[in-house]
């Protein structure tokens, strides 16, 4: 089957290069085989040449030959969505989620289709089920981002709090949670959340550098400079940290109470790095 797939791929590229895909379609149509490779190739050619109905029919025939082929199911779902056949797309998306329950992107596609159809409660139920069957922080954070995108801000915040309070050593979740608080106007809670980075990242230099970047991204100039200085103090041989401090000093100097002093400190750091 691997050789058959490779031959069909080479044939497709050759006929495409010559602008003769229609001829290849005719050749494959005349074959009587019901193998997955032939059917999936033919379905792809129908799709490429704009024959959506035949593409769907043939992709489904290919799935009858190999129902475990995830990429083909994905293509069927996207074709149905493009054709506006939302009910069928939902059924195929549900089959896709059952076939690959560990892939959150398939769940998100299903939820988007459900919301597009107007069935928001079912979409939220599907997301809740995904929450319940995974403990992976990255997946849970992705679910939180999806909640945010569909204006379920309370659910997004609650899930981010859950992730940030987990045993994960990734400070990204604390950064994201603090950012949510910051966007809501609660800068104190945001700052308190970001400070927890120091307890999550055991290396003082790395923790302070991460904190400095967060502060800089949120226009907290004095806090950013203090954090970067602490990072350099913890690891005075790090070129990367000194560069980060110099850049932060330059960036924040114009709006600071002592712009000349900050520019001078930045210049001193760059000169030190040049001779290092």
Coordinates of C-alpha atoms in Angstrom, one line a residue:
X1 CA 0.0 0.0 0.0
X2 CA 2.9 2.3 0.7
X3 CA 4.3 1.8 -2.8
X4 CA 0.8 2.3 -4.3
X5 CA 0.4 5.6 -2.4
X6 CA 3.9 6.8 -3.6
X7 CA 3.1 5.9 -7.2
X8 CA -0.2 7.8 -7.1
X9 CA 1.5 10.8 -5.5
X10 CA 4.2 10.9 -8.3
X11 CA 1.5 10.5 -11.0
X12 CA -0.5 13.3 -9.5
X13 CA 2.5 15.7 -9.4
X14 CA 3.4 14.8 -13.0
X15 CA -0.2 15.3 -14.4
X16 CA -0.5 18.5 -12.3
X17 CA 2.7 19.9 -13.7
X18 CA 1.4 19.3 -17.2
X19 CA -2.0 20.8 -16.5
X20 CA -3.7 17.4 -17.2
X21 CA -5.4 16.5 -13.9
X22 CA -8.6 15.9 -15.7
X23 CA -6.9 13.1 -17.7
X24 CA -5.7 11.5 -14.4
X25 CA -9.2 11.7 -13.0
X26 CA -10.4 9.7 -16.1
X27 CA -7.7 7.1 -15.6
X28 CA -8.5 6.6 -12.0
X29 CA -12.2 6.5 -12.6
X30 CA -11.8 3.6 -15.1
X31 CA -10.0 1.5 -12.5
X32 CA -12.2 -0.9 -10.5
X33 CA -10.1 -1.0 -7.3
X34 CA -11.7 0.0 -4.1
X35 CA -8.5 0.4 -2.2
X36 CA -8.0 3.4 0.1
X37 CA -5.1 4.9 -1.9
X38 CA -7.0 5.1 -5.2
X39 CA -10.2 6.4 -3.6
X40 CA -8.4 9.1 -1.5
X41 CA -6.3 10.3 -4.4
X42 CA -9.4 10.4 -6.7
X43 CA -11.3 12.3 -4.0
X44 CA -8.5 14.8 -3.6
X45 CA -8.5 15.4 -7.4
X46 CA -12.2 15.9 -7.4
X47 CA -11.8 18.5 -4.6
X48 CA -8.9 20.2 -6.4
X49 CA -10.9 20.4 -9.6
X50 CA -14.0 21.9 -7.9
X51 CA -16.2 18.8 -7.9
X52 CA -17.2 19.0 -4.2
X53 CA -20.1 16.5 -4.3
X54 CA -18.0 13.8 -5.9
X55 CA -15.1 14.6 -3.6
X56 CA -17.3 14.0 -0.6
X57 CA -18.8 10.9 -2.0
X58 CA -15.3 9.5 -2.8
X59 CA -13.7 10.5 0.5
X60 CA -16.5 8.7 2.3
X61 CA -15.9 5.6 0.2
X62 CA -12.2 5.9 1.1
X63 CA -13.2 6.0 4.8
X64 CA -15.2 2.8 4.3
X65 CA -12.0 1.2 3.2
X66 CA -10.0 2.7 6.1
X67 CA -12.1 4.3 8.8
X68 CA -9.0 5.1 10.9
X69 CA -7.5 7.6 8.5
X70 CA -7.8 10.9 10.5
X71 CA -6.6 13.3 7.8
X72 CA -9.3 12.1 5.4
X73 CA -12.0 12.7 8.1
X74 CA -10.6 16.2 8.6
X75 CA -10.9 16.9 4.9
X76 CA -14.5 15.6 4.9
X77 CA -15.4 17.9 7.8
X78 CA -13.8 20.9 6.1
X79 CA -15.6 20.2 2.8
X80 CA -18.9 19.9 4.5
X81 CA -18.3 23.2 6.4
X82 CA -17.4 24.9 3.1
X83 CA -20.5 23.6 1.5
X84 CA -22.6 24.9 4.3
X85 CA -23.8 21.4 5.3
X86 CA -23.5 22.0 9.0
X87 CA -25.6 19.1 10.2
X88 CA -23.4 16.6 8.3
X89 CA -20.3 18.5 9.3
X90 CA -21.3 18.1 13.0
X91 CA -21.8 14.4 12.6
X92 CA -18.5 13.9 11.0
X93 CA -16.8 16.1 13.6
X94 CA -18.2 14.0 16.3
X95 CA -16.9 10.9 14.6
X96 CA -13.5 12.6 14.3
X97 CA -13.4 13.5 18.1
X98 CA -14.3 9.9 18.9
X99 CA -11.5 8.7 16.6
X100 CA -8.9 11.0 18.1
X101 CA -10.1 12.1 21.6
X102 CA -6.7 13.4 22.6
X103 CA -6.6 16.1 19.8
X104 CA -8.2 19.3 21.2
X105 CA -8.2 21.0 17.7
X106 CA -10.9 18.6 16.6
X107 CA -13.0 19.5 19.6
X108 CA -12.6 23.2 18.8
X109 CA -13.6 22.6 15.2
X110 CA -16.7 20.8 16.4
X111 CA -17.6 23.5 18.9
X112 CA -17.2 26.3 16.3
X113 CA -19.6 24.4 14.0
X114 CA -22.1 23.9 16.8
X115 CA -21.9 27.6 17.6
X116 CA -22.3 28.5 13.9
X117 CA -25.4 26.4 13.8
X118 CA -26.7 28.1 16.9
X119 CA -26.2 25.3 19.4
X120 CA -24.0 27.1 21.9
X121 CA -25.1 24.9 25.0
X122 CA -24.0 21.7 23.3
X123 CA -20.7 23.4 22.3
X124 CA -20.0 24.4 25.9
X125 CA -21.0 20.8 27.0
X126 CA -18.4 19.4 24.6
X127 CA -15.7 21.8 25.9
X128 CA -16.6 20.8 29.5
X129 CA -16.2 17.1 28.5
X130 CA -12.7 17.9 27.1
X131 CA -11.8 19.6 30.4
X132 CA -12.9 16.5 32.3
X133 CA -10.8 14.0 30.4
X134 CA -7.5 15.8 30.4
X135 CA -5.0 17.0 32.9
X136 CA -2.6 18.4 30.4
X137 CA -1.9 22.1 31.2
X138 CA -1.3 23.0 27.6
X139 CA -4.7 21.6 26.5
X140 CA -6.5 23.2 29.4
X141 CA -4.9 26.5 28.5
X142 CA -6.1 26.1 24.9
X143 CA -9.6 25.4 26.1
X144 CA -9.4 28.6 28.2
X145 CA -8.3 30.6 25.1
X146 CA -11.3 29.1 23.2
X147 CA -13.6 30.2 26.0
X148 CA -12.1 33.7 25.8
X149 CA -12.6 33.7 22.0
X150 CA -16.3 32.9 22.3
X151 CA -16.9 35.5 25.0
X152 CA -17.1 33.0 27.9
X153 CA -14.8 35.1 30.0
X154 CA -15.8 33.7 33.4
X155 CA -15.1 30.1 32.3
X156 CA -11.8 31.2 30.7
X157 CA -10.7 32.8 33.9
X158 CA -11.7 29.9 36.1
X159 CA -9.9 27.4 34.0
X160 CA -6.7 29.6 33.9
X161 CA -6.8 29.8 37.6
X162 CA -7.0 26.0 37.8
X163 CA -4.0 25.6 35.4
X164 CA -2.0 28.3 37.1
X165 CA -2.6 26.6 40.5
X166 CA -1.5 23.2 39.2
X167 CA 2.0 21.8 39.8
X168 CA 3.2 22.9 36.4
X169 CA 6.6 24.5 36.3
X170 CA 5.7 26.5 33.2
X171 CA 5.4 30.2 34.1
X172 CA 3.4 30.9 30.9
X173 CA 0.2 30.0 32.7
X174 CA 0.8 32.6 35.5
X175 CA 1.7 35.2 32.8
X176 CA -1.6 34.5 31.0
X177 CA -3.7 34.6 34.2
X178 CA -2.0 37.8 35.3
X179 CA -2.7 39.3 31.9
X180 CA -6.4 38.5 32.3
X181 CA -6.5 40.3 35.7
X182 CA -4.6 43.2 34.1
X183 CA -7.1 43.5 31.2
X184 CA -9.9 43.6 33.8
X185 CA -8.2 46.5 35.5
X186 CA -7.1 44.7 38.6
X187 CA -3.4 45.5 38.4
X188 CA -2.7 44.5 42.0
X189 CA -4.0 41.0 41.5
X190 CA -2.1 40.9 38.2
X191 CA 1.2 41.9 39.9
X192 CA 0.7 39.4 42.7
X193 CA 0.1 36.6 40.2
X194 CA 3.2 37.5 38.2
X195 CA 5.3 37.5 41.4
X196 CA 4.5 33.8 41.7
X197 CA 6.8 33.2 38.8
X198 CA 9.7 33.4 41.3
X199 CA 8.2 30.4 43.2
X200 CA 7.6 28.4 40.0
X201 CA 11.0 29.0 38.3
X202 CA 13.8 27.9 40.7
X203 CA 16.6 29.7 38.9
X204 CA 16.6 33.3 40.2
X205 CA 18.1 34.8 37.1
X206 CA 15.6 33.1 34.8
X207 CA 12.7 33.9 37.0
X208 CA 13.6 37.6 37.3
X209 CA 14.2 37.8 33.5
X210 CA 10.8 36.3 32.8
X211 CA 9.3 38.8 35.3
X212 CA 11.1 41.7 33.7
X213 CA 9.7 40.8 30.2
X214 CA 6.1 40.6 31.6
X215 CA 6.5 44.0 33.3
X216 CA 7.9 45.5 30.1
X217 CA 5.1 44.1 28.0
X218 CA 2.6 45.8 30.4
X219 CA 4.3 49.2 30.5
X220 CA 5.5 48.7 34.1
X221 CA 8.9 50.3 33.3
X222 CA 10.4 50.7 36.8
X223 CA 9.4 47.2 37.8
X224 CA 10.8 45.8 34.6
X225 CA 14.2 47.5 35.1
X226 CA 14.4 46.3 38.7
X227 CA 13.6 42.7 37.6
X228 CA 16.2 42.7 34.8
X229 CA 18.8 44.2 37.2
X230 CA 18.1 41.4 39.6
X231 CA 18.5 38.9 36.8
X232 CA 21.9 40.3 35.9
X233 CA 22.9 40.4 39.6
X234 CA 22.0 36.7 39.9
X235 CA 24.0 35.8 36.7
X236 CA 26.5 38.6 36.0
X237 CA 28.2 36.5 33.2
X238 CA 25.1 36.2 31.1
X239 CA 25.4 38.1 27.8
X240 CA 21.7 37.5 27.1
X241 CA 20.6 39.0 30.4
X242 CA 22.8 42.1 30.0
X243 CA 21.4 42.7 26.5
X244 CA 17.9 42.3 27.8
X245 CA 18.6 44.9 30.5
X246 CA 20.2 47.3 28.0
X247 CA 17.3 47.1 25.6
X248 CA 14.8 47.6 28.5
X249 CA 16.8 50.7 29.7
X250 CA 16.7 52.2 26.2
X251 CA 13.0 51.4 25.7
X252 CA 11.9 52.9 29.0
X253 CA 14.3 55.9 29.2
X254 CA 12.1 58.5 27.3
X255 CA 9.2 58.2 29.8
X256 CA 11.3 57.8 32.9
X257 CA 12.1 60.4 35.6
X258 CA 15.8 60.1 34.7
X259 CA 16.1 59.4 31.0
X260 CA 19.8 60.4 30.7
X261 CA 20.8 58.1 33.5
X262 CA 19.0 55.2 31.9
X263 CA 20.5 55.9 28.5
X264 CA 24.0 56.2 30.1
X265 CA 23.5 52.8 31.9
X266 CA 22.4 51.2 28.6
X267 CA 25.5 52.6 26.8
X268 CA 27.7 51.3 29.5
X269 CA 26.2 47.8 29.2
X270 CA 26.7 47.8 25.4
X271 CA 30.3 48.9 25.7
X272 CA 30.9 46.2 28.3
X273 CA 29.4 43.6 25.9
X274 CA 31.5 44.8 23.0
X275 CA 34.8 44.2 24.8
X276 CA 33.6 41.0 26.5

